[in-house]
Coordinates of C-alpha atoms in Angstrom, one line a residue:
Chain A
M12 CA -112.6 -90.8 184.7
K13 CA -116.2 -90.0 184.7
H14 CA -118.1 -91.7 181.8
L15 CA -116.9 -93.4 178.7
L16 CA -118.6 -93.6 175.3
A17 CA -117.3 -96.8 173.7
V18 CA -117.8 -96.9 170.0
D19 CA -117.3 -99.8 167.5
W20 CA -117.6 -98.1 164.1
G21 CA -117.2 -100.6 161.3
T22 CA -117.7 -100.8 157.6
S23 CA -121.5 -101.4 157.7
S24 CA -122.6 -100.7 161.2
L25 CA -122.1 -98.2 164.1
R26 CA -122.5 -99.3 167.7
G27 CA -122.0 -97.3 170.9
A28 CA -122.2 -98.0 174.6
W29 CA -122.3 -95.6 177.5
L30 CA -120.2 -96.9 180.4
D31 CA -120.0 -95.5 184.0
A32 CA -116.7 -95.0 185.9
T33 CA -116.7 -98.7 186.9
G34 CA -117.0 -100.0 183.3
K35 CA -120.6 -100.9 183.7
V36 CA -122.6 -100.6 180.5
L37 CA -125.5 -98.3 181.2
E38 CA -127.0 -98.2 177.7
E39 CA -126.3 -99.4 174.1
R40 CA -127.2 -97.9 170.8
S41 CA -126.7 -99.2 167.2
F42 CA -127.2 -97.5 163.9
D43 CA -127.2 -98.4 160.3
R44 CA -124.4 -95.9 159.7
G45 CA -121.3 -97.8 158.9
I46 CA -118.4 -95.8 157.4
L47 CA -119.5 -96.7 153.9
S48 CA -122.7 -94.7 154.4
V49 CA -120.8 -91.6 155.7
A50 CA -119.5 -89.0 153.2
P51 CA -116.0 -87.6 153.8
G52 CA -116.3 -84.7 156.3
E53 CA -119.7 -85.8 157.7
F54 CA -118.3 -87.9 160.5
P55 CA -118.7 -85.2 163.1
V56 CA -122.3 -84.6 162.1
V57 CA -123.2 -88.3 162.3
F58 CA -121.3 -88.7 165.6
Q59 CA -123.2 -85.8 167.1
A60 CA -126.6 -87.0 165.9
C61 CA -126.0 -90.5 167.3
F62 CA -124.2 -89.7 170.5
G63 CA -124.4 -85.9 171.1
N64 CA -126.5 -86.1 174.3
W65 CA -124.1 -88.6 175.9
M66 CA -121.1 -86.5 175.0
A67 CA -122.8 -83.4 176.5
N68 CA -122.0 -84.8 179.9
P69 CA -119.0 -82.9 181.4
G70 CA -115.8 -84.8 181.2
A71 CA -117.2 -87.5 178.9
L72 CA -114.5 -89.4 177.0
C73 CA -115.0 -91.3 173.7
L74 CA -112.8 -94.1 172.4
M75 CA -113.6 -95.6 169.0
S76 CA -112.3 -98.7 167.3
G77 CA -112.9 -100.2 163.8
M78 CA -112.8 -99.0 160.2
V79 CA -113.5 -95.4 161.5
G80 CA -109.7 -95.3 161.8
S81 CA -109.0 -96.3 158.2
R82 CA -108.2 -94.1 155.2
Q83 CA -111.9 -94.0 154.4
G84 CA -112.9 -93.2 158.0
W85 CA -112.9 -90.1 160.3
L86 CA -109.2 -90.0 160.9
E87 CA -106.5 -92.4 159.7
A88 CA -104.9 -94.1 162.7
P89 CA -101.6 -95.8 161.6
Y90 CA -101.4 -99.5 162.1
C91 CA -99.5 -100.9 165.1
A92 CA -97.0 -103.6 164.0
C93 CA -97.3 -107.1 165.5
P94 CA -96.3 -108.5 167.9
A95 CA -98.3 -105.9 169.8
G96 CA -99.5 -105.8 173.3
F97 CA -102.3 -103.9 175.0
A98 CA -99.9 -101.2 176.2
E99 CA -98.6 -100.4 172.6
V100 CA -102.1 -100.1 171.2
A101 CA -103.3 -98.0 174.1
A102 CA -100.2 -95.7 173.7
Q103 CA -100.9 -95.0 170.0
L104 CA -104.4 -93.6 170.0
A105 CA -105.2 -91.1 167.2
W106 CA -106.9 -88.1 168.8
V107 CA -109.8 -86.6 166.9
E108 CA -110.3 -84.0 169.7
P109 CA -107.5 -84.0 172.2
G110 CA -108.6 -85.3 175.5
R111 CA -112.1 -86.0 174.3
I112 CA -112.4 -88.3 171.3
A113 CA -109.8 -90.8 170.2
I114 CA -109.5 -93.8 167.7
V115 CA -107.7 -97.0 168.6
P116 CA -105.1 -98.0 166.0
G117 CA -105.5 -101.2 164.0
L118 CA -102.8 -103.9 163.7
A119 CA -100.6 -104.9 160.8
C120 CA -98.7 -108.2 160.6
E121 CA -96.3 -109.5 158.0
H122 CA -96.8 -113.1 156.8
E123 CA -93.6 -114.9 155.9
G124 CA -92.4 -114.0 152.4
L125 CA -91.6 -116.3 149.6
P126 CA -88.2 -117.9 149.5
G127 CA -85.6 -116.8 147.0
A128 CA -85.8 -114.0 144.4
D129 CA -89.6 -113.8 144.7
R130 CA -89.4 -112.8 148.4
T131 CA -92.4 -110.6 148.9
A132 CA -93.8 -110.1 152.4
T133 CA -97.6 -110.3 152.4
P134 CA -99.1 -108.0 155.0
D135 CA -102.4 -108.6 156.9
V136 CA -104.5 -106.1 158.7
M137 CA -107.2 -105.7 161.2
R138 CA -109.2 -102.7 162.7
G139 CA -111.5 -103.2 165.6
E140 CA -110.7 -106.8 166.3
E141 CA -107.6 -105.9 168.3
T142 CA -109.8 -104.1 170.8
Q143 CA -112.2 -107.1 171.1
I144 CA -109.2 -109.4 171.5
F145 CA -107.7 -107.4 174.4
G146 CA -111.2 -107.2 175.9
A147 CA -111.7 -110.9 175.6
L148 CA -108.3 -111.6 177.2
R149 CA -109.4 -109.5 180.3
L150 CA -112.9 -111.1 180.5
L151 CA -111.4 -114.6 180.4
G152 CA -108.3 -113.8 182.4
L153 CA -106.0 -115.3 179.6
E154 CA -102.5 -114.4 178.5
D155 CA -102.1 -117.1 175.9
A156 CA -104.8 -118.1 173.4
L157 CA -105.8 -119.2 169.9
M158 CA -108.7 -117.0 168.9
V159 CA -111.1 -116.6 166.0
L160 CA -113.3 -113.6 165.3
P161 CA -115.7 -115.0 162.7
G162 CA -117.4 -112.7 160.2
T163 CA -117.2 -111.2 156.7
H164 CA -113.4 -111.4 157.1
S165 CA -112.7 -113.8 159.9
K166 CA -109.4 -113.3 161.9
W167 CA -107.4 -116.1 163.4
V168 CA -105.2 -114.8 166.1
R169 CA -102.3 -116.2 168.2
V170 CA -101.8 -114.5 171.6
R171 CA -98.7 -115.2 173.7
D172 CA -97.9 -113.5 177.0
G173 CA -100.8 -111.1 176.5
R174 CA -99.4 -109.9 173.1
I175 CA -100.9 -110.5 169.7
Q176 CA -98.1 -112.4 167.9
S177 CA -99.7 -112.9 164.4
F178 CA -103.0 -113.2 162.7
S179 CA -104.5 -114.2 159.4
T180 CA -107.6 -113.1 157.6
F181 CA -110.1 -115.5 155.9
M182 CA -112.8 -114.0 153.7
T183 CA -115.3 -116.6 154.8
G184 CA -118.4 -114.6 155.3
E185 CA -117.8 -112.7 152.0
F186 CA -117.2 -115.9 150.0
F187 CA -120.5 -117.3 151.5
A188 CA -122.4 -114.2 150.4
L189 CA -120.7 -114.2 146.9
L190 CA -121.6 -117.9 146.3
R191 CA -125.1 -117.4 147.9
Q192 CA -126.1 -114.4 145.9
H193 CA -124.0 -114.2 142.7
S194 CA -122.8 -117.7 141.7
I195 CA -124.4 -120.4 139.6
L196 CA -125.1 -122.1 143.0
S197 CA -127.6 -119.3 143.8
R198 CA -130.0 -120.9 141.3
T199 CA -130.0 -124.1 143.5
L200 CA -130.6 -122.2 146.8
P201 CA -133.9 -121.0 148.2
A202 CA -134.5 -117.3 148.5
A203 CA -134.5 -117.3 152.3
D204 CA -131.9 -119.0 154.5
G205 CA -134.4 -120.4 157.0
G206 CA -133.1 -121.9 160.2
V207 CA -129.8 -123.8 160.6
D208 CA -130.1 -127.5 159.4
R209 CA -127.5 -129.0 161.7
A210 CA -127.1 -132.2 159.8
A211 CA -126.6 -130.4 156.5
F212 CA -124.2 -127.9 158.1
E213 CA -122.1 -130.8 159.5
Q214 CA -122.1 -132.6 156.2
G215 CA -120.7 -129.4 154.6
V216 CA -118.0 -129.0 157.3
A217 CA -117.0 -132.7 156.9
M218 CA -116.9 -132.3 153.1
A219 CA -114.7 -129.2 153.3
L220 CA -112.3 -130.7 156.0
R221 CA -111.5 -133.5 153.5
G222 CA -110.3 -130.8 151.1
P223 CA -108.7 -130.2 148.8
S224 CA -110.2 -126.7 148.1
L225 CA -113.4 -124.8 148.2
L226 CA -113.0 -124.3 144.5
H227 CA -113.9 -128.0 144.2
T228 CA -116.2 -128.6 147.2
A229 CA -118.5 -125.7 146.4
F230 CA -119.5 -127.5 143.2
S231 CA -121.1 -130.2 145.3
V232 CA -123.9 -127.8 146.1
R233 CA -124.9 -128.1 142.4
T234 CA -124.4 -131.8 142.0
L235 CA -126.2 -132.8 145.3
A236 CA -129.1 -130.7 144.1
L237 CA -129.0 -132.2 140.6
F238 CA -129.2 -135.7 141.9
E239 CA -131.6 -134.7 144.7
R240 CA -129.4 -135.9 147.5
L241 CA -130.0 -132.9 149.6
P242 CA -133.2 -130.8 149.7
A243 CA -133.1 -127.2 148.5
E244 CA -134.0 -125.9 152.0
A245 CA -130.9 -127.6 153.5
M246 CA -128.5 -126.1 151.0
P247 CA -127.8 -122.7 152.7
S248 CA -126.7 -124.6 155.8
Y249 CA -124.6 -127.0 153.7
L250 CA -122.9 -124.1 152.0
S251 CA -122.3 -122.4 155.3
G252 CA -120.7 -125.6 156.5
L253 CA -118.5 -125.8 153.4
V254 CA -117.1 -122.3 153.8
I255 CA -116.6 -122.5 157.6
G256 CA -115.2 -126.0 157.2
E257 CA -112.7 -124.6 154.6
E258 CA -111.6 -122.0 157.1
L259 CA -111.0 -124.7 159.7
R260 CA -109.2 -127.0 157.3
A261 CA -106.8 -124.2 156.6
Q262 CA -105.9 -123.9 160.3
A263 CA -104.6 -127.5 160.5
L264 CA -105.5 -127.5 164.3
P265 CA -103.7 -130.0 166.5
A266 CA -105.9 -132.6 168.3
G267 CA -107.6 -131.2 171.4
A268 CA -107.0 -127.6 170.4
H269 CA -108.8 -124.9 172.5
V270 CA -110.2 -122.0 170.6
V271 CA -111.7 -118.8 171.9
V272 CA -114.5 -117.6 169.6
I273 CA -115.4 -113.9 169.8
G274 CA -118.6 -113.1 168.0
S275 CA -122.4 -113.2 168.0
P276 CA -124.1 -116.2 169.7
A277 CA -125.4 -117.5 166.3
L278 CA -122.0 -117.5 164.6
T279 CA -120.3 -118.8 167.8
Q280 CA -122.7 -121.7 167.8
R281 CA -121.8 -122.6 164.2
Y282 CA -118.1 -122.5 164.9
Q283 CA -118.6 -124.5 168.1
T284 CA -120.4 -127.2 166.1
A285 CA -117.7 -127.2 163.3
L286 CA -114.8 -127.2 165.8
A287 CA -116.3 -130.1 167.7
L288 CA -116.1 -132.2 164.5
Q289 CA -112.3 -131.7 164.8
G290 CA -112.2 -132.5 168.5
A291 CA -111.5 -128.9 169.5
S292 CA -113.0 -127.2 172.5
V293 CA -114.5 -123.7 172.4
Q294 CA -114.9 -120.8 174.7
G295 CA -117.2 -118.1 173.5
V296 CA -117.1 -114.3 174.2
G297 CA -119.8 -112.0 172.9
A298 CA -119.9 -108.4 171.7
Q299 CA -119.2 -107.0 175.2
A300 CA -115.5 -107.8 174.5
A301 CA -115.3 -104.5 172.5
W302 CA -116.7 -102.4 175.4
T303 CA -114.3 -104.2 177.9
G304 CA -111.4 -103.5 175.6
L305 CA -112.2 -99.8 175.1
W306 CA -112.8 -99.3 178.8
A307 CA -109.4 -101.0 179.7
I308 CA -107.7 -98.6 177.2
A309 CA -109.4 -95.6 178.9
Q310 CA -107.9 -96.7 182.2
T311 CA -104.4 -96.4 180.8
L312 CA -104.6 -92.7 179.8
P313 CA -102.1 -90.4 181.5
P314 CA -103.3 -88.3 184.4
A315 CA -103.8 -85.1 182.4
L316 CA -106.2 -87.0 180.1
S317 CA -107.8 -89.0 182.9
K318 CA -108.5 -85.7 184.6
A319 CA -109.9 -84.2 181.4
A320 CA -112.0 -87.3 181.1
Chain B
M24 CA -121.5 -140.9 105.9
K25 CA -121.7 -137.7 103.9
H26 CA -121.4 -134.6 105.9
L27 CA -121.4 -134.0 109.7
L28 CA -122.6 -130.9 111.5
A29 CA -120.6 -130.9 114.8
V30 CA -122.2 -128.7 117.5
D31 CA -120.8 -127.6 120.8
W32 CA -123.9 -126.1 122.5
G33 CA -123.0 -124.8 126.0
T34 CA -124.5 -122.6 128.7
S35 CA -123.4 -119.3 127.2
S36 CA -122.4 -120.0 123.6
L37 CA -123.2 -122.1 120.5
R38 CA -120.6 -123.2 118.1
G39 CA -121.0 -125.4 115.0
A40 CA -118.6 -126.9 112.4
W41 CA -119.4 -128.4 109.0
L42 CA -117.2 -131.4 108.3
D43 CA -116.8 -133.4 105.1
A44 CA -116.7 -137.2 105.0
T45 CA -113.0 -137.2 105.8
G46 CA -113.5 -135.2 109.0
K47 CA -112.1 -132.0 107.5
V48 CA -113.6 -128.8 108.9
L49 CA -115.0 -126.9 105.9
E50 CA -116.5 -124.0 107.9
E51 CA -117.2 -122.9 111.5
R52 CA -119.9 -120.7 112.9
S53 CA -120.4 -119.3 116.4
F54 CA -123.4 -117.7 118.0
D55 CA -124.3 -115.9 121.2
R56 CA -127.1 -118.4 121.7
G57 CA -126.1 -120.5 124.7
I58 CA -128.9 -122.6 126.2
L59 CA -129.6 -119.9 128.9
S60 CA -130.7 -117.7 126.0
V61 CA -133.1 -120.3 124.5
A62 CA -136.6 -120.6 125.9
P63 CA -138.0 -124.1 126.4
G64 CA -139.4 -125.4 123.1
E65 CA -137.4 -122.9 121.0
F66 CA -134.4 -125.2 120.4
P67 CA -135.6 -126.4 116.9
V68 CA -136.2 -122.8 115.8
V69 CA -132.7 -121.6 116.9
F70 CA -131.1 -124.7 115.5
Q71 CA -132.8 -124.1 112.1
A72 CA -131.9 -120.4 112.0
C73 CA -128.2 -121.2 112.8
F74 CA -127.6 -124.3 110.8
G75 CA -130.6 -124.9 108.6
N76 CA -128.8 -124.5 105.3
W77 CA -126.1 -127.0 106.2
M78 CA -128.7 -129.5 107.4
A79 CA -130.6 -129.1 104.1
N80 CA -127.9 -131.2 102.5
P81 CA -129.2 -134.7 101.8
G82 CA -128.0 -137.2 104.3
A83 CA -126.5 -134.6 106.7
L84 CA -126.0 -135.8 110.2
C85 CA -125.7 -133.6 113.3
L86 CA -124.1 -134.6 116.6
M87 CA -124.2 -132.2 119.5
S88 CA -122.4 -132.1 122.9
G89 CA -122.6 -129.8 125.9
M90 CA -125.4 -128.4 128.1
V91 CA -127.8 -128.9 125.2
G92 CA -128.2 -132.4 126.7
S93 CA -129.1 -131.1 130.2
R94 CA -132.5 -130.8 131.8
Q95 CA -132.5 -127.2 130.7
G96 CA -131.5 -128.1 127.1
W97 CA -133.1 -129.5 124.0
L98 CA -133.4 -133.0 125.2
E99 CA -132.1 -134.5 128.4
A100 CA -129.4 -137.1 127.7
P101 CA -128.8 -139.3 130.8
Y102 CA -125.3 -139.2 132.2
C103 CA -122.9 -142.1 131.4
A104 CA -121.2 -143.4 134.6
C105 CA -117.4 -143.4 135.0
P106 CA -115.2 -145.2 134.2
A107 CA -116.5 -144.6 130.7
G108 CA -114.7 -145.2 127.4
F109 CA -115.4 -143.8 123.9
A110 CA -117.5 -146.8 123.0
E111 CA -119.9 -146.4 125.9
V112 CA -120.5 -142.7 125.2
A113 CA -120.9 -143.3 121.5
A114 CA -123.5 -146.0 122.2
Q115 CA -125.7 -143.8 124.4
L116 CA -126.6 -141.0 122.1
A117 CA -129.9 -139.3 122.7
W118 CA -131.6 -138.9 119.4
V119 CA -133.6 -135.7 118.9
E120 CA -134.5 -136.8 115.3
P121 CA -133.7 -140.5 114.7
G122 CA -130.8 -140.9 112.2
R123 CA -130.4 -137.1 111.8
I124 CA -129.8 -135.2 115.1
A125 CA -128.3 -136.7 118.3
I126 CA -126.9 -135.4 121.6
V127 CA -123.8 -137.0 123.2
P128 CA -124.4 -137.9 126.9
G129 CA -122.4 -136.2 129.6
L130 CA -120.5 -138.1 132.3
A131 CA -121.2 -138.6 136.0
C132 CA -118.6 -139.7 138.5
E133 CA -119.0 -140.5 142.2
H134 CA -116.3 -139.1 144.5
E135 CA -115.5 -141.2 147.5
G136 CA -118.0 -140.8 150.3
L137 CA -117.5 -139.9 153.9
P138 CA -116.6 -142.7 156.3
G139 CA -119.0 -143.9 158.9
A140 CA -122.6 -142.9 159.4
D141 CA -122.2 -139.8 157.3
R142 CA -121.4 -141.8 154.2
T143 CA -122.7 -139.7 151.4
A144 CA -121.3 -140.0 147.9
T145 CA -120.7 -136.7 146.2
P146 CA -121.3 -136.9 142.5
D147 CA -119.5 -134.8 139.9
V148 CA -120.7 -134.1 136.3
M149 CA -119.6 -132.9 132.9
R150 CA -121.3 -132.2 129.6
G151 CA -119.3 -131.5 126.5
E152 CA -115.9 -132.0 128.0
E153 CA -116.1 -135.8 127.5
T154 CA -116.3 -135.2 123.7
Q155 CA -113.3 -132.9 123.8
I156 CA -111.4 -135.4 125.9
F157 CA -112.0 -138.3 123.4
G158 CA -111.1 -135.9 120.6
A159 CA -107.9 -134.8 122.3
L160 CA -106.9 -138.5 123.0
R161 CA -107.2 -139.2 119.2
L162 CA -105.4 -136.0 118.2
L163 CA -102.5 -136.9 120.5
G164 CA -102.6 -140.6 120.1
L165 CA -102.8 -141.1 123.8
E166 CA -104.5 -143.9 125.9
D167 CA -103.4 -142.6 129.4
A168 CA -103.3 -139.0 130.5
L169 CA -103.9 -136.4 133.2
M170 CA -105.9 -133.7 131.6
V171 CA -107.3 -130.3 132.5
L172 CA -110.0 -128.4 130.7
P173 CA -109.8 -124.9 132.2
G174 CA -112.7 -122.6 132.3
T175 CA -115.6 -121.3 134.3
H176 CA -115.8 -124.8 135.8
S177 CA -112.4 -126.5 135.2
K178 CA -112.3 -130.2 134.9
W179 CA -109.4 -132.4 136.0
V180 CA -109.5 -135.8 134.4
R181 CA -107.7 -139.1 134.7
V182 CA -107.7 -141.3 131.6
R183 CA -106.4 -144.9 131.7
D184 CA -106.5 -147.4 128.8
G185 CA -108.6 -144.9 126.8
R186 CA -111.3 -144.7 129.5
I187 CA -112.1 -141.7 131.7
Q188 CA -111.6 -143.1 135.2
S189 CA -112.6 -140.1 137.3
F190 CA -112.8 -136.3 137.2
S191 CA -113.2 -133.3 139.5
T192 CA -114.7 -129.9 138.9
F193 CA -113.1 -126.7 140.2
M194 CA -115.1 -123.5 140.0
T195 CA -112.0 -121.5 139.1
G196 CA -113.2 -119.2 136.4
E197 CA -116.4 -118.5 138.3
F198 CA -114.5 -117.7 141.6
F199 CA -112.3 -115.3 139.6
A200 CA -115.4 -113.5 138.1
L201 CA -117.1 -113.3 141.6
L202 CA -114.0 -111.8 143.2
R203 CA -113.3 -109.6 140.2
Q204 CA -116.8 -108.2 140.0
H205 CA -118.7 -108.6 143.2
S206 CA -116.2 -108.8 146.2
I207 CA -114.6 -106.0 148.2
L208 CA -111.5 -106.7 146.1
S209 CA -113.2 -105.3 143.1
R210 CA -112.7 -101.8 144.6
T211 CA -109.0 -102.4 144.4
L212 CA -109.0 -103.6 140.8
P213 CA -109.0 -101.5 137.7
A214 CA -112.1 -101.6 135.4
A215 CA -110.3 -103.3 132.6
D216 CA -108.2 -106.4 132.9
G217 CA -105.4 -105.2 130.5
G218 CA -102.8 -107.6 129.3
V219 CA -101.3 -110.4 131.4
D220 CA -98.6 -109.2 133.8
R221 CA -96.6 -112.4 133.9
A222 CA -94.6 -111.4 137.0
A223 CA -97.8 -110.6 138.9
F224 CA -99.5 -113.7 137.7
E225 CA -96.6 -115.9 138.8
Q226 CA -96.5 -114.1 142.2
G227 CA -100.2 -115.0 142.6
V228 CA -99.6 -118.6 141.6
A229 CA -96.7 -118.9 144.1
M230 CA -98.8 -117.3 146.9
A231 CA -101.6 -119.8 146.3
L232 CA -99.4 -122.8 146.0
R233 CA -98.1 -122.1 149.6
G234 CA -101.7 -122.4 150.7
P235 CA -103.5 -122.8 153.0
S236 CA -106.7 -121.7 151.2
L237 CA -108.0 -119.1 148.7
L238 CA -110.2 -117.8 151.6
H239 CA -106.9 -116.4 153.0
T240 CA -104.7 -115.7 150.0
A241 CA -107.5 -113.7 148.2
F242 CA -107.2 -111.1 151.0
S243 CA -103.7 -110.3 149.9
V244 CA -105.1 -108.5 146.9
R245 CA -106.5 -105.9 149.4
T246 CA -103.4 -105.7 151.6
L247 CA -100.9 -105.5 148.7
A248 CA -102.9 -102.6 147.3
L249 CA -103.3 -101.0 150.8
F250 CA -99.5 -101.0 151.3
E251 CA -98.9 -100.2 147.6
R252 CA -96.7 -103.2 147.1
L253 CA -98.4 -104.1 143.7
P254 CA -99.8 -101.5 141.3
A255 CA -103.5 -101.6 140.6
E256 CA -103.0 -102.6 136.9
A257 CA -101.1 -105.7 138.0
M258 CA -103.9 -106.9 140.3
P259 CA -106.1 -108.7 137.8
S260 CA -103.1 -110.8 136.7
Y261 CA -102.2 -111.4 140.4
L262 CA -105.8 -112.5 141.2
S263 CA -105.8 -114.8 138.1
G264 CA -102.6 -116.4 139.4
L265 CA -104.2 -116.8 142.9
V266 CA -107.2 -118.8 141.6
I267 CA -105.3 -120.9 139.0
G268 CA -102.6 -121.5 141.7
E269 CA -105.3 -122.6 144.1
E270 CA -106.6 -125.1 141.5
L271 CA -103.1 -126.5 141.0
R272 CA -102.4 -126.7 144.7
A273 CA -105.4 -128.9 145.1
Q274 CA -104.1 -131.4 142.5
A275 CA -100.9 -132.1 144.6
L276 CA -99.1 -133.1 141.4
P277 CA -96.1 -135.3 141.6
A278 CA -92.8 -133.9 140.5
G279 CA -92.4 -134.0 136.7
A280 CA -96.1 -134.5 136.0
H281 CA -97.3 -134.3 132.5
V282 CA -100.6 -132.5 131.9
V283 CA -102.7 -132.2 128.7
V284 CA -104.5 -128.8 128.7
I285 CA -107.5 -128.6 126.4
G286 CA -108.6 -125.0 125.9
S287 CA -108.2 -121.7 124.2
P288 CA -104.6 -120.6 123.5
A289 CA -104.8 -117.7 126.1
L290 CA -106.0 -120.0 129.0
T291 CA -103.6 -122.8 127.9
Q292 CA -100.7 -120.3 128.1
R293 CA -101.7 -119.3 131.7
Y294 CA -101.9 -122.9 132.8
Q295 CA -98.6 -123.7 131.1
T296 CA -96.9 -120.8 133.0
A297 CA -98.5 -121.9 136.3
L298 CA -97.7 -125.6 135.8
A299 CA -94.1 -124.8 134.9
L300 CA -93.7 -123.3 138.5
Q301 CA -94.5 -126.8 139.8
G302 CA -92.0 -128.4 137.4
A303 CA -94.8 -130.0 135.3
S304 CA -94.8 -130.2 131.5
V305 CA -97.7 -129.3 129.3
Q306 CA -99.2 -130.4 126.0
G307 CA -101.9 -128.1 124.6
V308 CA -104.9 -129.0 122.5
G309 CA -107.3 -126.4 121.1
A310 CA -111.0 -126.1 120.4
Q311 CA -110.8 -128.6 117.4
A312 CA -110.8 -131.4 120.0
A313 CA -114.6 -131.1 120.1
W314 CA -114.9 -131.5 116.3
T315 CA -112.5 -134.5 116.3
G316 CA -114.5 -136.1 119.1
L317 CA -117.9 -135.7 117.4
W318 CA -116.5 -136.9 114.1
A319 CA -115.1 -140.0 115.7
I320 CA -118.4 -140.7 117.4
A321 CA -120.2 -140.4 114.0
Q322 CA -117.8 -143.1 112.6
T323 CA -119.2 -145.6 115.2
L324 CA -122.8 -145.3 114.1
P325 CA -124.4 -148.6 113.0
P326 CA -124.8 -149.2 109.2
A327 CA -128.5 -148.2 109.2
L328 CA -127.7 -144.8 110.6
S329 CA -124.5 -144.5 108.6
K330 CA -126.5 -145.0 105.6
A331 CA -129.1 -142.5 106.7
A332 CA -126.3 -140.1 107.4

């Protein structure tokens, strides 16, 4: 293989990295061109505008992951069923241009259904996170792990023998934004988030961990403000603690759990703080996990494609 | 006492009832003039426009409950602390015009604080519901009850020996509206709610009762749509079941619990359906609970005021 263009094309952002034959990142670019901003049929044009000069290199290969493989993306890449290992995902690439541009499939997983007559399996899905997960496993040299990829829709993932066994989505980041911007609580919160107030954040986490539900604990933002027990500028950190704490409460982690957090340094820091309140230890992996995952998939391509690449 | 004008003045609506000396409702009026629509200082003008002709009757008395007694209302009525009985609430009226117009105080209750150094009591509050609760206790002849007042901010209330011991707020109606209108799930939902799809509603309740959190179960609206396992027109009922089921999960009701539901017939019906899935029985009380509560408070006024009234 010569060079690899690794692309993480999500709902609201587009990131690309140019890797040499050894997997070293030579350059990165990011654009405000998530798939929601791209009209149907315009994906090739946007791709060319963002990465055309890199792809002009003879033998360049591009692998993409994320919502670009969804029904609203460039080309729909059918989901791989869990449990799924690195090899299955790598074998089911959806080729946009054979030998040149491919999309990594997302994963689907069936949660246990309801007992009795109401038996209805509830599916869960991810796109893009699977690539970061396989990248993180390589970076950390792990085959078994409990992982979380925090964000708008956080994913909690169980990996055994190098295979993703199951995962669950939590709409944590989206609930924060809804409460922050559109709920009655927004009247209590200052316009800007400011820095993280660690004490207020931890107070929110502790409140949420006691349960019983965010439906109830969220109301404390209003009452703590009403009785002036927490200053307005601490409220965004408190609310952040409430939603992240609710996500952690739902995991019912055993004592001394070890959790791999894949995400930005700022979010990883918040999860580390919150997990520490539960006595869990944390190992953090940054955004390079996506590049490592895509590069590893590129290495598995059959000789014909490797040659083309 | 001659006549009583009973007023329930909330955040988004204003309702009044004209009662004779026996407590019989002679006429009701409702207006789109919740306190959010009333500028500071304009409460007397709005009150006069809505109820002036009733209050022109010699000796007419007006008792009001709801957010009209909040800091953003006509006159702030300090909260009564729980446990609180009917007598305490009736004795702490805030008089807008002595002997003529008064506001019933709301209730505050302290949830247990956190242990250790982080000990921070978390208050909870209600305004207006206390009056409905005392009215419902009279209507049903009860001294002990577990009650729920469903709505934008549902209240779960424990009554013992005729006194409100404690209560908890759940932002159920507001979370439904946020998810319905502003979240990514709104793209999956039809514009109109349509009628209640009972099977979909019950499926949502059952999903939520299994837990672990609405942060996770809400995502199933998206995936059930993605895999076409539930038609779009059933989704609003399913989502309604998810949020109400989450509220019920948080109560951890014992088997065979009996719950008094105070609310509109439509909401009471949904809660009855959801509670039945947990084996609980339901007794419903409608909007007249507010009038009964205000009339009962009027009966307690000291002779001087009773004479004035």
